[in-house]
CSV table of C-alpha atoms in Angstrom, one decimal:
chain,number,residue,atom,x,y,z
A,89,UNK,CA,-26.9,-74.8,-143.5
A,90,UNK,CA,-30.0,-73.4,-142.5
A,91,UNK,CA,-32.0,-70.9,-145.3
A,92,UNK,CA,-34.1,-68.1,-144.1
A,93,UNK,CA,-36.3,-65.8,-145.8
A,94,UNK,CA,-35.5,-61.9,-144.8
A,95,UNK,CA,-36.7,-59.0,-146.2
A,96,UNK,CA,-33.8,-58.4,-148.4
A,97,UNK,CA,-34.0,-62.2,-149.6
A,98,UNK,CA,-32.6,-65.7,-148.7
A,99,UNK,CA,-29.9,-65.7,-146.3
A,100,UNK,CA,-27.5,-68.1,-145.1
A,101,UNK,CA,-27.4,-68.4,-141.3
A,102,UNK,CA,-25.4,-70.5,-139.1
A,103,UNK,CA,-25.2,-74.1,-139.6
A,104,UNK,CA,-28.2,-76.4,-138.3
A,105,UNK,CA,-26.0,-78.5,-135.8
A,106,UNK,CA,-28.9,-81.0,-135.4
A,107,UNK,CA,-28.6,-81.5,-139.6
A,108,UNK,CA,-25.2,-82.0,-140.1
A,109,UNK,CA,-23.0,-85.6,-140.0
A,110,UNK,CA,-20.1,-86.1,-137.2
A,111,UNK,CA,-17.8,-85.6,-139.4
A,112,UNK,CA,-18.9,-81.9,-140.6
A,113,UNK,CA,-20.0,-80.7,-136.9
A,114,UNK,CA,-16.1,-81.9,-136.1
A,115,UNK,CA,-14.9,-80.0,-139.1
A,116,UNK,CA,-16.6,-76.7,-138.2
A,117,UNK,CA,-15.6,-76.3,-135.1
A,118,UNK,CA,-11.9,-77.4,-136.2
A,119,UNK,CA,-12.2,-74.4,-138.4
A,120,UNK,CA,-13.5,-72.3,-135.8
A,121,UNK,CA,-10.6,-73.4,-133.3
A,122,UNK,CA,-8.0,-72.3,-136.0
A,123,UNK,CA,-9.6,-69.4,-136.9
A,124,UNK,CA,-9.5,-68.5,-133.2
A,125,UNK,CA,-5.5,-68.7,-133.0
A,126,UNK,CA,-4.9,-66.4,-136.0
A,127,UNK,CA,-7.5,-63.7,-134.2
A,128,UNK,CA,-4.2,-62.5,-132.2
A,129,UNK,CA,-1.8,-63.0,-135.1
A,130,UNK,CA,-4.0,-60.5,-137.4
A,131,UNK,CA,-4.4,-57.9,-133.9
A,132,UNK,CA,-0.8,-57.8,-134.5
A,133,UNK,CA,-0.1,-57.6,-137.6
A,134,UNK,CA,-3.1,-54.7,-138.1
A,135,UNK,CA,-0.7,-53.1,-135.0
A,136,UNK,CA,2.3,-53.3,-137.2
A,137,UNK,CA,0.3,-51.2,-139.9
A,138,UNK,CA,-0.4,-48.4,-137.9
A,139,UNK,CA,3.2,-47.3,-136.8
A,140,UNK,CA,3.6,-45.2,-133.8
A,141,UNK,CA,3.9,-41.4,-134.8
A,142,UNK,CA,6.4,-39.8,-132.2
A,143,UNK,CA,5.9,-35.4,-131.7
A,144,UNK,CA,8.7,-33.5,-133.3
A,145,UNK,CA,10.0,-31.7,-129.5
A,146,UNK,CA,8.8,-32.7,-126.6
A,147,UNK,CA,9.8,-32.0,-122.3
A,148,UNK,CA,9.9,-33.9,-119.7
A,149,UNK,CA,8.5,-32.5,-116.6
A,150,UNK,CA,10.1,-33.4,-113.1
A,151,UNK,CA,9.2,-36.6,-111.8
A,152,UNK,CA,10.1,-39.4,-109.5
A,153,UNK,CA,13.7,-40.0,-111.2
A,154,UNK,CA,14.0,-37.0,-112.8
A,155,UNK,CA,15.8,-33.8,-110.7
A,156,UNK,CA,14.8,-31.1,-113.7
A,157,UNK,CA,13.2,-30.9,-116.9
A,158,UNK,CA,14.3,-31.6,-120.3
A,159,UNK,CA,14.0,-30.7,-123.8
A,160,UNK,CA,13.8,-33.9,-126.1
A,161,UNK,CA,13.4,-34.3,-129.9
A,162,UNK,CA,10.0,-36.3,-129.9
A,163,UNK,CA,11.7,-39.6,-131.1
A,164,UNK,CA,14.8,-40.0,-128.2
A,165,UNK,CA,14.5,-42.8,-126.3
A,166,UNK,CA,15.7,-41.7,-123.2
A,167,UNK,CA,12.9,-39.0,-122.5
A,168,UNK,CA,10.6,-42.3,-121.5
A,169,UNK,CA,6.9,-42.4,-121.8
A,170,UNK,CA,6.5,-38.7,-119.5
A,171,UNK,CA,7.2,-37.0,-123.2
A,172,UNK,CA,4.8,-34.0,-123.4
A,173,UNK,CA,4.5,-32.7,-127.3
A,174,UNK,CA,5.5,-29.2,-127.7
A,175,UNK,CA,5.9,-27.1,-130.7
A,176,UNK,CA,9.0,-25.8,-132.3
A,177,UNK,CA,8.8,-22.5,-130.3
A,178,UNK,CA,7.7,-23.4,-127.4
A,179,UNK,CA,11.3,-25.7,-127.5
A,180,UNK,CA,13.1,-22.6,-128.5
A,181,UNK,CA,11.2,-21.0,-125.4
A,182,UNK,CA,12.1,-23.1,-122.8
A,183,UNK,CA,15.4,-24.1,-123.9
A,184,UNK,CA,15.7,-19.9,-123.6
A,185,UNK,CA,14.1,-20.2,-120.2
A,186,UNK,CA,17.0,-22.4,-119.3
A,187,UNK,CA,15.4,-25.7,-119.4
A,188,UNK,CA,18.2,-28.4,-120.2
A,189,UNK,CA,18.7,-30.0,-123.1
A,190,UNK,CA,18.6,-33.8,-123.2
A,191,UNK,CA,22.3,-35.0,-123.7
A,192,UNK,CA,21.2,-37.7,-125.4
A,193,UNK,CA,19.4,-36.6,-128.4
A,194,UNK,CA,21.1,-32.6,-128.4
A,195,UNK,CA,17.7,-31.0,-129.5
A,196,UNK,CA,19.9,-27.4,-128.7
A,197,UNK,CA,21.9,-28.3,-132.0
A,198,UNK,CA,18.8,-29.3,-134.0
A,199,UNK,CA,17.0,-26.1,-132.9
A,200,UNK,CA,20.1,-23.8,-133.5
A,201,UNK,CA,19.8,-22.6,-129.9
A,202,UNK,CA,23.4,-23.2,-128.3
């Protein structure tokens, strides 16, 4: 390893290839090869610790597949990825407007609004 002399005192820097033996240049970049495979395991496993948060009530607009919108609770899986979050009332609101409830989840029985 190369030593340099910084401001805030003697660092480490990277290793002096031209210094080292065979055997450690091979070991380094063994290191670094393994170190590169574990990169995506650790992207993944940061993922897992940052759950996705779903909104409480959501709609779905009309859309290529959909004839009419729908009032979902924010976790159904069969409003898809065109869920728009809405508040509590404003799910009250348009299920008052006549928007449909999704059969799926029944957000009309959750809100009380049959």
């Amino acid at each position: 390893m190369v030593m340099r002399s910084t401001k805030r005192g003697v660092e480490a820097d990277t290793p002096d290839l031209v210094a080292l033996t065979p055997a450690e240049i091979r070991r380094l970049l063994a290191a670094e090869l393994n170190w590169s495979r574990w990169r995506p395991v650790e992207k993944r496993e940061s993922e897992n610790l940052h759950p996705r948060t779903f909104p409480d009530w959501g709609i779905t607009d009309i859309s290529i597949g959909t004839s009419q919108s729908e009032v979902h609770r924010g976790d159904c899986f069969a409003a898809g990825k065109q869920l728009r979050a809405i508040s509590r009332e404003q799910a009250l609101a348009a299920l008052g407007d006549g928007i449909q409830a999704c059969e799926v989840c029944r957000p009309d029985l959750v809100l009380g609004a049959l």
